Coordinates of C-alpha atoms and ligand atoms in Angstrom, one line a residue:
X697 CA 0.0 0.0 0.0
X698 CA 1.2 3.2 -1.3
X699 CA 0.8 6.8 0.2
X700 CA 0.0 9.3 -2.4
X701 CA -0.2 13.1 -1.9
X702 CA -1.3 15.3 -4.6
X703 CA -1.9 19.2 -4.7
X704 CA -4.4 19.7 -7.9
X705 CA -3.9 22.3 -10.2
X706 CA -5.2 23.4 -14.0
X707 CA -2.3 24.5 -15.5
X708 CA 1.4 23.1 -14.7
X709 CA 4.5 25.8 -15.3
X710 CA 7.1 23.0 -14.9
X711 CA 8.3 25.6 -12.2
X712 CA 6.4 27.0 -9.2
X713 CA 7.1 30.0 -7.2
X714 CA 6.4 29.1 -3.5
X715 CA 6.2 24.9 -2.2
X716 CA 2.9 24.2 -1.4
X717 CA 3.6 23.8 2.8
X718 CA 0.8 21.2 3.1
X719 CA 2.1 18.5 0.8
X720 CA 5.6 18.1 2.8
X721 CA 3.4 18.5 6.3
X722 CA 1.0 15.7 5.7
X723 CA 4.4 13.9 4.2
X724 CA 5.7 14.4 7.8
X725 CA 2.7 13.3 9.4
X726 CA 2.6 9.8 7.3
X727 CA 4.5 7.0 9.6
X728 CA 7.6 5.5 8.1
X729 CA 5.6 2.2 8.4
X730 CA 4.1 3.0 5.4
X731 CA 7.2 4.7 3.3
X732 CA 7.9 8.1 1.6
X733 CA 4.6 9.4 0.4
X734 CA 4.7 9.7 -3.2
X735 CA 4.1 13.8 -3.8
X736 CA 2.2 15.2 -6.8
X737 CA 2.6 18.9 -7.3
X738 CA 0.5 19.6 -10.5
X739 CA 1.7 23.4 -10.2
X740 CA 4.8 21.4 -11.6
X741 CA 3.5 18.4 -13.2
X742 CA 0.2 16.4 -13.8
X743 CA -0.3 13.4 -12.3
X744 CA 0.1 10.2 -13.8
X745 CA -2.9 7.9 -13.6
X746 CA -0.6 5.5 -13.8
X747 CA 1.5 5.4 -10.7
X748 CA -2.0 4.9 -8.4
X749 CA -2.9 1.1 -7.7
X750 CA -5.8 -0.7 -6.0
X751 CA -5.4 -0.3 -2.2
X752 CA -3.2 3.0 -2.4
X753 CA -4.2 5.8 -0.4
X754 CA -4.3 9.3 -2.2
X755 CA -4.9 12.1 -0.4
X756 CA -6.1 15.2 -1.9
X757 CA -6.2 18.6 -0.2
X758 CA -8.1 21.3 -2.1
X759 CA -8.9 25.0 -1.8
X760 CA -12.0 26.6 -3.5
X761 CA -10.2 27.2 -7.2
X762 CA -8.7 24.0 -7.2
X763 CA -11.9 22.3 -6.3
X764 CA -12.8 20.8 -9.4
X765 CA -9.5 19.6 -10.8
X766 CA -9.4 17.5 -7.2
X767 CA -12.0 15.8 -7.7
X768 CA -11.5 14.7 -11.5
X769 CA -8.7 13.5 -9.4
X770 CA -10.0 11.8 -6.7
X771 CA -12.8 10.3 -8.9
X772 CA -10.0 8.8 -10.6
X773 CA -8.3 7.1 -8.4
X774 CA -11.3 6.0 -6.9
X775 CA -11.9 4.0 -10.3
X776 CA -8.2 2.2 -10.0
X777 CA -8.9 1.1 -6.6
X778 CA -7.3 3.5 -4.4
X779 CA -8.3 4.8 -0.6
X780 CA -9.4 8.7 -1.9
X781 CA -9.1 11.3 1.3
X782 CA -9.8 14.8 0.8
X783 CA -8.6 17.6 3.1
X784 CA -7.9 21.6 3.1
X785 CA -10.4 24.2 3.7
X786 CA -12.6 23.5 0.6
X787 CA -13.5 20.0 1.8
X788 CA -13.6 21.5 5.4
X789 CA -16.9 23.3 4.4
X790 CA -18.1 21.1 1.8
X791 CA -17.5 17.3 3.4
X792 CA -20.1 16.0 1.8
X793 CA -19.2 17.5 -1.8
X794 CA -15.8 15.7 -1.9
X795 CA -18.1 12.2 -1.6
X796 CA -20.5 13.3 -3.9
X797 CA -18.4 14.8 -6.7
X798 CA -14.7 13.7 -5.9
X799 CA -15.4 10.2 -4.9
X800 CA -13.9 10.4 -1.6
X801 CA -14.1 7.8 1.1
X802 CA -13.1 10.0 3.5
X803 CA -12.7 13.9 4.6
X804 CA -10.4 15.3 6.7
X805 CA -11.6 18.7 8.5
X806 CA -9.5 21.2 9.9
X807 CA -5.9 20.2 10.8
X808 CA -4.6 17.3 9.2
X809 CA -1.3 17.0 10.8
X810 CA -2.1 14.6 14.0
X811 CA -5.4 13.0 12.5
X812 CA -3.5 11.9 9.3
X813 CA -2.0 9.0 10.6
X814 CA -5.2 8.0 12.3
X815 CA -7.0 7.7 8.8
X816 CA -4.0 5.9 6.5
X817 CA -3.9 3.3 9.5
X818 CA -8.0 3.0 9.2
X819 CA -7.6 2.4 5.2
X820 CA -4.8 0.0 5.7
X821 CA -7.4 -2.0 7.9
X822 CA -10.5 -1.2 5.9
X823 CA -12.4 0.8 8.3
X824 CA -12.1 4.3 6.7
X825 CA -14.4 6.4 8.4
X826 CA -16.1 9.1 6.0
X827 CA -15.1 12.2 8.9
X828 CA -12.5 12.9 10.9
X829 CA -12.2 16.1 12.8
X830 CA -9.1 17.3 13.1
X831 CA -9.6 20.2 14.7
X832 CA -7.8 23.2 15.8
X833 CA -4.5 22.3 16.6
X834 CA -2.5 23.7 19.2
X835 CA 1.0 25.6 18.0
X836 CA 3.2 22.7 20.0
X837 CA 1.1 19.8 17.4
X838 CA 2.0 21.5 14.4
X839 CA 4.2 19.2 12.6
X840 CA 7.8 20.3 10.8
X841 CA 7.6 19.6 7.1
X842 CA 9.8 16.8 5.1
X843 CA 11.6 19.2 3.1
X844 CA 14.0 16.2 2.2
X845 CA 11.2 15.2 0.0
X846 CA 11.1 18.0 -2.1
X847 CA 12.8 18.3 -5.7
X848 CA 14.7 21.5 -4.7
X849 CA 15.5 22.6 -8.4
X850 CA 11.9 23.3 -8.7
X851 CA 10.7 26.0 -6.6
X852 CA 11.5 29.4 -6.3
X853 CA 10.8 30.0 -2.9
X854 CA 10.6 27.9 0.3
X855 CA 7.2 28.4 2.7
X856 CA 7.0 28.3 6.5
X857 CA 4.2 28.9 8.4
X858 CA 4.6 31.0 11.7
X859 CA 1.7 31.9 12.9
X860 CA -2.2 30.1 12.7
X861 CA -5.6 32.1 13.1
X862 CA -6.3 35.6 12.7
X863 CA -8.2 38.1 15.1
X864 CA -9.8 40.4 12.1
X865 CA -12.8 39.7 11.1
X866 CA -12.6 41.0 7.4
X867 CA -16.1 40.1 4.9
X868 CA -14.3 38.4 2.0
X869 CA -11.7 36.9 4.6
X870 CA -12.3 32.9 5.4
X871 CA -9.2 32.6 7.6
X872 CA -10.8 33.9 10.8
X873 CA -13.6 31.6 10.8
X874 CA -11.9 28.3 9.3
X875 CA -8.3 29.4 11.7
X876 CA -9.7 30.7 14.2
X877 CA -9.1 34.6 15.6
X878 CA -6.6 33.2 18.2
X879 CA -3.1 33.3 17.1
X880 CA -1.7 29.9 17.2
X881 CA 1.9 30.7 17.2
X882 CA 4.3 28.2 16.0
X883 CA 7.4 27.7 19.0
X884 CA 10.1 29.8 18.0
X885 CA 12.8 26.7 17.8
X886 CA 10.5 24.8 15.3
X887 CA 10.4 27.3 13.0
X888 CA 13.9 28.4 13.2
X889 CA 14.9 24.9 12.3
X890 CA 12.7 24.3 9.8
X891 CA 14.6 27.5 7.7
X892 CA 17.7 26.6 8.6
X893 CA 17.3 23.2 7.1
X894 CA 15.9 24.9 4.1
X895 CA 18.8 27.4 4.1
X896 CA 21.7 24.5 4.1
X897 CA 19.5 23.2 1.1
X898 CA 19.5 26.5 -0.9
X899 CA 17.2 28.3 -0.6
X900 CA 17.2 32.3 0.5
X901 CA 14.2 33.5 -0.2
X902 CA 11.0 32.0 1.9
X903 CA 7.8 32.8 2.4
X904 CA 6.3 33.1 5.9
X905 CA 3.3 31.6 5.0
X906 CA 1.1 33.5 8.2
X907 CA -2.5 34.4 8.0
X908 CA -1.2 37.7 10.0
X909 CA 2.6 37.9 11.0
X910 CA 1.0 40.8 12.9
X911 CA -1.3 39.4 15.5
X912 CA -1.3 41.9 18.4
X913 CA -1.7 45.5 17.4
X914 CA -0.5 48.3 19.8
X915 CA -3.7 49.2 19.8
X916 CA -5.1 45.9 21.3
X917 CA -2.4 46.2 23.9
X918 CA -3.9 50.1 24.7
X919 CA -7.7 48.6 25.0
X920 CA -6.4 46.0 27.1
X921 CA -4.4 47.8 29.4
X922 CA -7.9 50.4 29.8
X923 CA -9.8 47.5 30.4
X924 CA -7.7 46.2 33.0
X925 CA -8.2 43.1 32.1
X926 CA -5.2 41.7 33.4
X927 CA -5.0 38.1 32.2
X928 CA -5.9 39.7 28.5
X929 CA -3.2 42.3 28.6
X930 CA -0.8 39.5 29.8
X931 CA -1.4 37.1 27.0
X932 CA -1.1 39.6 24.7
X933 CA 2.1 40.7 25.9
X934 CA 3.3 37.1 25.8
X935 CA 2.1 37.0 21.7
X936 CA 4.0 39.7 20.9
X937 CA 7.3 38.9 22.9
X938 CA 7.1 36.0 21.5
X939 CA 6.7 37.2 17.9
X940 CA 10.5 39.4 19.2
X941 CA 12.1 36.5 19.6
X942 CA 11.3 34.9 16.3
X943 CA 12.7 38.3 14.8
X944 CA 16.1 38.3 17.1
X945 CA 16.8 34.5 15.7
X946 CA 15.9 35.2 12.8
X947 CA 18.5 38.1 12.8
X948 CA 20.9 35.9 13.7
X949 CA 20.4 33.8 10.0
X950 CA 23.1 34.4 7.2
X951 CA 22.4 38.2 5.6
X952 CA 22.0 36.6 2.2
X953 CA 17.9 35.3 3.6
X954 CA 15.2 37.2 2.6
X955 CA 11.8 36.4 4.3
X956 CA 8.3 37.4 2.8
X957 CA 5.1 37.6 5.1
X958 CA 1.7 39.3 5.3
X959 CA 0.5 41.6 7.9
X960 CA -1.9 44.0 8.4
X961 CA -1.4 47.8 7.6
X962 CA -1.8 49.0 11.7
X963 CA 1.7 47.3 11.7
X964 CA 2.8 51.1 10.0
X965 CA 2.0 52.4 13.1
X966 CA 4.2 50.2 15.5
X967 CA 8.0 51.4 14.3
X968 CA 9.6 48.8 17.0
X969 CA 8.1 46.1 15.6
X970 CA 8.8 47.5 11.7
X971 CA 12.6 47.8 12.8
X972 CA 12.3 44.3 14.1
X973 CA 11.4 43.0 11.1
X974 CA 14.4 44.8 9.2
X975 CA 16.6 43.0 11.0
X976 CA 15.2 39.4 11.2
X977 CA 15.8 40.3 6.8
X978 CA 11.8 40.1 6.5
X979 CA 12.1 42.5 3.5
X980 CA 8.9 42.1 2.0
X981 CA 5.2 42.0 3.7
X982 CA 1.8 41.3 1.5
X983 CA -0.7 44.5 3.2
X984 CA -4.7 44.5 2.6
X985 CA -5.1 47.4 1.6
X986 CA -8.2 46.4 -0.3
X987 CA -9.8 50.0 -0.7
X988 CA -8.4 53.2 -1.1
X989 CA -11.6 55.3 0.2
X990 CA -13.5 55.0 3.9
X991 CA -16.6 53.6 2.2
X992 CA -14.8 50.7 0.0
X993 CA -13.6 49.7 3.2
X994 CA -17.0 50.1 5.1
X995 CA -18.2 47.4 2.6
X996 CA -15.2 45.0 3.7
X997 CA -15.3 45.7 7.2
X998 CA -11.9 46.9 7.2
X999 CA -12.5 50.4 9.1
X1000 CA -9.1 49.5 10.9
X1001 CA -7.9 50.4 7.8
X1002 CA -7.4 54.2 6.8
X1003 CA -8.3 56.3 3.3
X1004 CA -6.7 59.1 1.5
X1005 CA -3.3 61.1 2.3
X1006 CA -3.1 58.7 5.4
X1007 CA -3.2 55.5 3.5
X1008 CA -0.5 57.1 1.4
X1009 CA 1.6 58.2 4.5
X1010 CA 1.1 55.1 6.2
X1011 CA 1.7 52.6 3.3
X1012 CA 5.3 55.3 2.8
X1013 CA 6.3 54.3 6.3
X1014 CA 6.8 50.6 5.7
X1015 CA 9.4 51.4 3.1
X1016 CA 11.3 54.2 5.4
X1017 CA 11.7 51.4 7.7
X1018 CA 13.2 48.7 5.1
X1019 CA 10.1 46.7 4.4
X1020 CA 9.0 46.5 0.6
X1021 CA 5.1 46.6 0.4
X1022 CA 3.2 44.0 -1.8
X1023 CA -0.6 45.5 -1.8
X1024 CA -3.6 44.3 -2.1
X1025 CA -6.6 45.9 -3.5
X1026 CA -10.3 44.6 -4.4
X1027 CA -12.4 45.7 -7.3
X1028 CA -16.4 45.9 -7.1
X1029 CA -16.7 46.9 -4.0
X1030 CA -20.4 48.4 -4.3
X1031 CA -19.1 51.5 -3.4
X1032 CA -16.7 51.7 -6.7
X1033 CA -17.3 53.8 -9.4
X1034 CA -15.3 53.8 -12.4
X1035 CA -12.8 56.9 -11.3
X1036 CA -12.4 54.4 -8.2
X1037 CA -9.7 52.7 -11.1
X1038 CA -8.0 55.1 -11.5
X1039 CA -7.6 56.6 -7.8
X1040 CA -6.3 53.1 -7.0
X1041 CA -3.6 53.2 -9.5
X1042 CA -2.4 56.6 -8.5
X1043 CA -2.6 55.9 -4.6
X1044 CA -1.0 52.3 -5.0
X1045 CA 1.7 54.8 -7.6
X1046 CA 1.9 57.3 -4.5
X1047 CA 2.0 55.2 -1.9
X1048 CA 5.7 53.6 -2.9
X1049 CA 4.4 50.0 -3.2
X1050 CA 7.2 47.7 -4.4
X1051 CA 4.3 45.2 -6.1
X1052 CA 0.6 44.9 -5.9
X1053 CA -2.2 43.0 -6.7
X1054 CA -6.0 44.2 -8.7
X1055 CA -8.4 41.2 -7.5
X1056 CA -11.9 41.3 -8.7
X1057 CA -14.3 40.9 -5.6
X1058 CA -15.2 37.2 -5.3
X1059 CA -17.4 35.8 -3.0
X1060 CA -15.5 32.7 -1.2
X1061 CA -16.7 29.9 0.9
X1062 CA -16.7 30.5 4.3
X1063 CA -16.6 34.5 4.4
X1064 CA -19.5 36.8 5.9
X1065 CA -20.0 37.8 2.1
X1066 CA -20.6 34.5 0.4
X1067 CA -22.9 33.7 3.3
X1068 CA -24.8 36.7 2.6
X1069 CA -24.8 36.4 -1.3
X1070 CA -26.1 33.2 -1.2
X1071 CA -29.1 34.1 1.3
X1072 CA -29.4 37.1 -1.0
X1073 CA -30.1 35.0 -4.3
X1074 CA -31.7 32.4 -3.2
X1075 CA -34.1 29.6 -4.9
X1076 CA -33.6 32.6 -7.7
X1077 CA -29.9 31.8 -8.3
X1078 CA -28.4 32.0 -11.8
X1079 CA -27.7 28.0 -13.4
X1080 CA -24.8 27.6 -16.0
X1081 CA -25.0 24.2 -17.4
X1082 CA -26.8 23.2 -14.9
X1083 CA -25.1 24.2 -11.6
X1084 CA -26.0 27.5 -9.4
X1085 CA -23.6 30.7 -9.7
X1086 CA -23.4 29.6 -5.9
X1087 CA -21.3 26.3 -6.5
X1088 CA -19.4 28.3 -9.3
X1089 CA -16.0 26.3 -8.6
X1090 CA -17.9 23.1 -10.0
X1091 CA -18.7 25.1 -13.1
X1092 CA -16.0 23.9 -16.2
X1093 CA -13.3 27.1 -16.5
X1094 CA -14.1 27.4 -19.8
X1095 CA -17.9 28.7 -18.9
X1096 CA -17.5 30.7 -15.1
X1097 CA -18.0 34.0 -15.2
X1098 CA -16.1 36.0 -14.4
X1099 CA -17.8 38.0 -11.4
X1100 CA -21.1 36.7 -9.7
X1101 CA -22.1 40.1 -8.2
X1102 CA -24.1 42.3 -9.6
X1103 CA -22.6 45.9 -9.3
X1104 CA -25.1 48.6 -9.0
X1105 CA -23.3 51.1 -11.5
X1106 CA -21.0 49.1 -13.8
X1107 CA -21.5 45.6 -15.9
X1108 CA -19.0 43.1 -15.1
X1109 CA -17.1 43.3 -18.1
X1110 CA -16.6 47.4 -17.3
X1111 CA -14.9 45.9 -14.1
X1112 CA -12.6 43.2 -15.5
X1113 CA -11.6 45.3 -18.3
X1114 CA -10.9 48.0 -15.8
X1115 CA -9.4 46.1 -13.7
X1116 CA -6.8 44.3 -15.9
X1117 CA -6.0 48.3 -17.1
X1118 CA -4.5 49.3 -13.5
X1119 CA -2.2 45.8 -13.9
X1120 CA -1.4 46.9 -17.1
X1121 CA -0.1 50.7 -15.9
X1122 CA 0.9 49.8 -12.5
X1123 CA 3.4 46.9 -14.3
X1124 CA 4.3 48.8 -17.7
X1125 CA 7.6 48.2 -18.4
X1126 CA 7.9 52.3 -17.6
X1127 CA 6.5 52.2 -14.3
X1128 CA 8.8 49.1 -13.1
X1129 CA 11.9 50.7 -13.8
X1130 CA 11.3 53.6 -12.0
X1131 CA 10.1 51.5 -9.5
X1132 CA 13.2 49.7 -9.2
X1133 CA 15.0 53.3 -8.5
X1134 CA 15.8 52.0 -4.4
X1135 CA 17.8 48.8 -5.8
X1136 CA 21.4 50.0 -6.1
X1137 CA 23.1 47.7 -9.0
X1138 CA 22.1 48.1 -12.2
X1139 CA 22.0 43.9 -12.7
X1140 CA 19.5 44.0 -9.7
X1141 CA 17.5 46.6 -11.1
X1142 CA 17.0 44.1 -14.2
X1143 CA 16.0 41.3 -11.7
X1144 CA 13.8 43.5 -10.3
X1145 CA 12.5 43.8 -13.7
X1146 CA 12.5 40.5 -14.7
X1147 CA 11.0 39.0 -11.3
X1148 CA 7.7 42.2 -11.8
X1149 CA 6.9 40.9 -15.1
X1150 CA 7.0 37.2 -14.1
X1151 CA 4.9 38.3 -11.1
X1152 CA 2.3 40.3 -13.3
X1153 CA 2.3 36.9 -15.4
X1154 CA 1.2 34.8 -13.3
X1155 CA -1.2 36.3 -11.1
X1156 CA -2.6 38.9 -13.7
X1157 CA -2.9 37.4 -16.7
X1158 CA -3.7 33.8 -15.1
X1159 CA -6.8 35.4 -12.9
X1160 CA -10.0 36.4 -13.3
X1161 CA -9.5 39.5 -14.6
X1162 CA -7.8 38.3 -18.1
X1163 CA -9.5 36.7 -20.8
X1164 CA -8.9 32.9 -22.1
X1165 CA -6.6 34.4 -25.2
X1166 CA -4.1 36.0 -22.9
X1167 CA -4.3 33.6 -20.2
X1168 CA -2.9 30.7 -22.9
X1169 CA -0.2 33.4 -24.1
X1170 CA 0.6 34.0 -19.8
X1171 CA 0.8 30.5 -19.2
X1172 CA 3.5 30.1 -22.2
X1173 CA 5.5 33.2 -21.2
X1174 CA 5.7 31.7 -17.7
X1175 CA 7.0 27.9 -18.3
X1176 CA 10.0 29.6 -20.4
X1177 CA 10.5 32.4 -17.8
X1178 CA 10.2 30.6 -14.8
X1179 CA 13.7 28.7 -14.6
X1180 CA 15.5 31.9 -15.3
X1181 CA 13.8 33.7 -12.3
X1182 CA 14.2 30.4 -10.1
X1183 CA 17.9 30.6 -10.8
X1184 CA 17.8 34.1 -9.6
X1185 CA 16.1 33.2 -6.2
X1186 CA 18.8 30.4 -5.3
X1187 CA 21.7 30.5 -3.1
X1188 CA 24.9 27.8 -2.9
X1189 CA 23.8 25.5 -0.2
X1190 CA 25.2 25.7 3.4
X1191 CA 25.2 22.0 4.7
X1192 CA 26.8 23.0 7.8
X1193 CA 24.4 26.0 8.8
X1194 CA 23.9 25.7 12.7
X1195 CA 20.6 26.8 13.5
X1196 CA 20.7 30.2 15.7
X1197 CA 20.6 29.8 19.2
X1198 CA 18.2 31.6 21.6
X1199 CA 19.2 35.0 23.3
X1200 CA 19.4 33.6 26.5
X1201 CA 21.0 30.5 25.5
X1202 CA 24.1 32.8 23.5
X1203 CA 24.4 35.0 26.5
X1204 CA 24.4 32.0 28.9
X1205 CA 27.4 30.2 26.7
X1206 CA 29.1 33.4 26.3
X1207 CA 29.1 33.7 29.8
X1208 CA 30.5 30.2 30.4
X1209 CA 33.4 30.9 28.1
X1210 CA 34.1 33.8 29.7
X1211 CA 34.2 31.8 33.1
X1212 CA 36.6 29.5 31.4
X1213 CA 38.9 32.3 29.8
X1214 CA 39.5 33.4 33.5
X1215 CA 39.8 29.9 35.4
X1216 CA 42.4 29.2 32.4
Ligands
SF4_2365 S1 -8.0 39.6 5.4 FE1 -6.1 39.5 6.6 S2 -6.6 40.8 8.4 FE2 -8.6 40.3 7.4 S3 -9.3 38.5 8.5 FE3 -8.2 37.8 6.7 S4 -6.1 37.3 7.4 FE4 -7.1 38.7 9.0

């Protein structure tokens, strides 16, 4: 019996950008017993029907986009025989989905890392059960990925995750109601580990893959310390010492790392913490801004957010203090009208935003806005080949459309032609080099170049905002540029990295050698 793990996906570039984390943590969490898990990233490469036999176990984890591409999967397998287990957040919230359409004996919910086992050991046996709850781990059960199974000439960029849960609570946002809004943080040694086994590998540039590197606002600590709620205050105190320490080790890694994360944009406002991050090399952060006036970011419920010159001033502060800003921002919104286009792609000009990213509002599973779309609509919902707008991620690709709301001043095509104009201005060849003014060497300012347009490729013109035509032509420019830019991202390996040790632990040793240097 074979272990099969396989992370779906349309289109395969030959190279990807970031690992996908969950493949090489449910590898770890598969017993020896059983062998190496055979790993299927289709980002790469598409499965081969081939390597599944009768009594295998495949496990598929899917997200809402890849939805339907896992369960051609899973329905396949199912026909040669296999065990089919589905997991990740999709199947989380549609269980009984995965057994109708994907042909899965089983679902996984939640956290997969400690259940895993549990399951394979119930297929080897026969008695699959067709749940398991795996619930909301706590930070200590989070397993360390098997990053020795990973073909390392493939990916760009490593992933670790730091951080679990989110306290937001933003509408289009699933994390805070599938993670929870306490912050499960990851112990400080397991993560520090996990990058120093990836930098001894080769790889300098990771991704902390966090729902919000930025969990405990100073303004959190402000309301807690007026409330005098004393065990509150304390435990927030704790999550953001804690976060500290991951920044001094992290510090303490070779200069040549460059760490990538997401965090919310209040973080502008805490300087400490931004000159933290400097230092622990997190160079680059992925900020919401989503909306660049107060009523785009009523309709998101994002008022921690601000508009106008602020957002400007606030989104310039993150650079002053070394950190390169990614942002975010969300067409639609029923507030927008059409000069909303072009306000964005001055602000996000303004605003000194290394990259960013024009997403058409979608309503996802799981988010106070799908839930309220799909009360909105209905027994009247829309069909296309026979399923509801609702359950769009089982429509084929070639048919979805391309946004499900109706807006009450433009037609969808105003806002996807609209919105694929900003990306086309904000990543003109023009507006990247000037861009790239900060980087100092003229050979870095072409990488810079090089790594924007791959960027814009990838996420632009493979979206929803691009039509099929360009999407093909995308998909073409990416598989020949991707190894180039992959090349660019990689480091020599350091085999004999030592991992960083703790503050305490340095100054203890220090202070031991010290002892020594006078007894001698
Ligand atoms: S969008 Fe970001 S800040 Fe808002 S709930 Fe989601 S993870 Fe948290």
């Amino acid at each position: 019996m074979r272990v099969h793990l396989i992370n779906p996906s349309d289109v395969s570039f030959g190279t990807a950008v970031i690992t996908p984390r969950w493949l090489y943590v449910i590898a770890a969490a598969t017993p020896q017993r059983y062998g190496n898990p055979e790993l299927v990233d289709e980002t790469l490469d598409p499965l081969d029907p081939d390597t599944i036999q009768a009594g295998d176990v495949v496990g598929i984890s899917i997200h809402t986009q890849n939805a339907l591409r896992g369960y051609e999967i899973g329905k396949l397998a199912r026909s040669r025989g296999a065990h089919v287990v589905f997991g990740g957040i999709h199947s989380t919230l549609y269980p009984q989905e995965a057994r109708d359409l994907g042909g899965a004996h089983a679902v996984v919910k939640g956290d997969g890392d400690v259940v895993w086992e549990t399951v394979i050991d119930d297929c080897a046996r026969g008695a699959v059960q067709p749940i398991y709850e795996g619930g909301r781990l706590g930070p200590t059960e989070f397993r360390q990925a098997r990053w020795d199974l990973m073909p390392r000439e493939r990916y760009m960029w490593a992933s670790v995750q730091t951080v679990r849960g989110c306290p937001k609570h933003c509408s289009f946002c699933s994390v805070w109601r599938t993670d929870g809004q306490k912050p499960r943080q990851r112990p400080v040694d397991a993560v520090v580990e996990e990058i120093v086994e990836l930098r001894r590998m080769g790889f300098r540039f990771i991704a902390l893959a966090d729902d919000n590197f930025y969990p405990v606002t100073l303004t959190d600590l402000e309301l807690a310390a007026k409330q005098q709620g004393q065990p509150r205050l304390g435990q927030l105190q704790a999550i953001r010492a804690e976060r500290f320490e991951l920044m001094a080790r992290l510090a303490q890694l070779p200069p040549d790392m460059i760490f990538f994360t997401q965090i919310t944009m209040e973080a502008a406002e805490d300087p400490k913490f931004l000159d933290a991050m400097r230092e622990a090399k997190i160079k680059g952060a992925l900020v919401g801004v989503e909306a660049v006036t107060p009523d785009g970011l009523k309709d998101v419920y994002k008022e921690f957010n601000v508009a106008g010159d602020e957002l400007i001033e606030r989104l310039k502060k993150f650079r002053k203090h070394g950190v390169n800003v990614l942002g975010s921002f969300i067409f639609g919104l029923p507030s927008d009208r059409p000069e909303t286009f072009e306000a964005t792609a001055l602000a996000a000009e303004e605003a000194d935003l290394t990259f960013a990213q024009f997403i058409m509002l979608t309503p996802f599973p799981g988010t106070v806005d799908f839930a309220r779309w799909e009360e909105a609509v209905g027994a009247n919902v829309v069909q296309i080949g026979g399923v509801p707008v609702t359950r769009r991620w089982l429509i084929p690709l070639a048919l979805r459309p391309k946004m499900f709301w109706p807006h009450p001043v433009m037609s969808a095509e105003e806002i996807r032609s609209r919105t694929q104009g900003v990306w086309d201005h904000f990543y003109s060849l023009q507006q990247i080099w000037r861009r790239s003014r900060f980087i100092k060497t003229l050979s870095n300012r072409l990488a810079f170049v090089l790594i924007s347009k791959i960027y814009r490729q990838m996420y632009a013109d493979t979206g929803i905002a691009t039509d099929s035509a360009r999407m093909a032509r995308s998909n073409q420019w990416v598989r020949w540029l991707a190894p180039v830019c992959r090349r660019l991202f990689s480091a020599p390996p350091m085999p004999e990295l030592r991992v960083p040790q703790a503050p305490l632990a340095l100054a203890l040793q220090q202070s031991e050698l010290v002892a020594q240097d006078g007894a001698d």
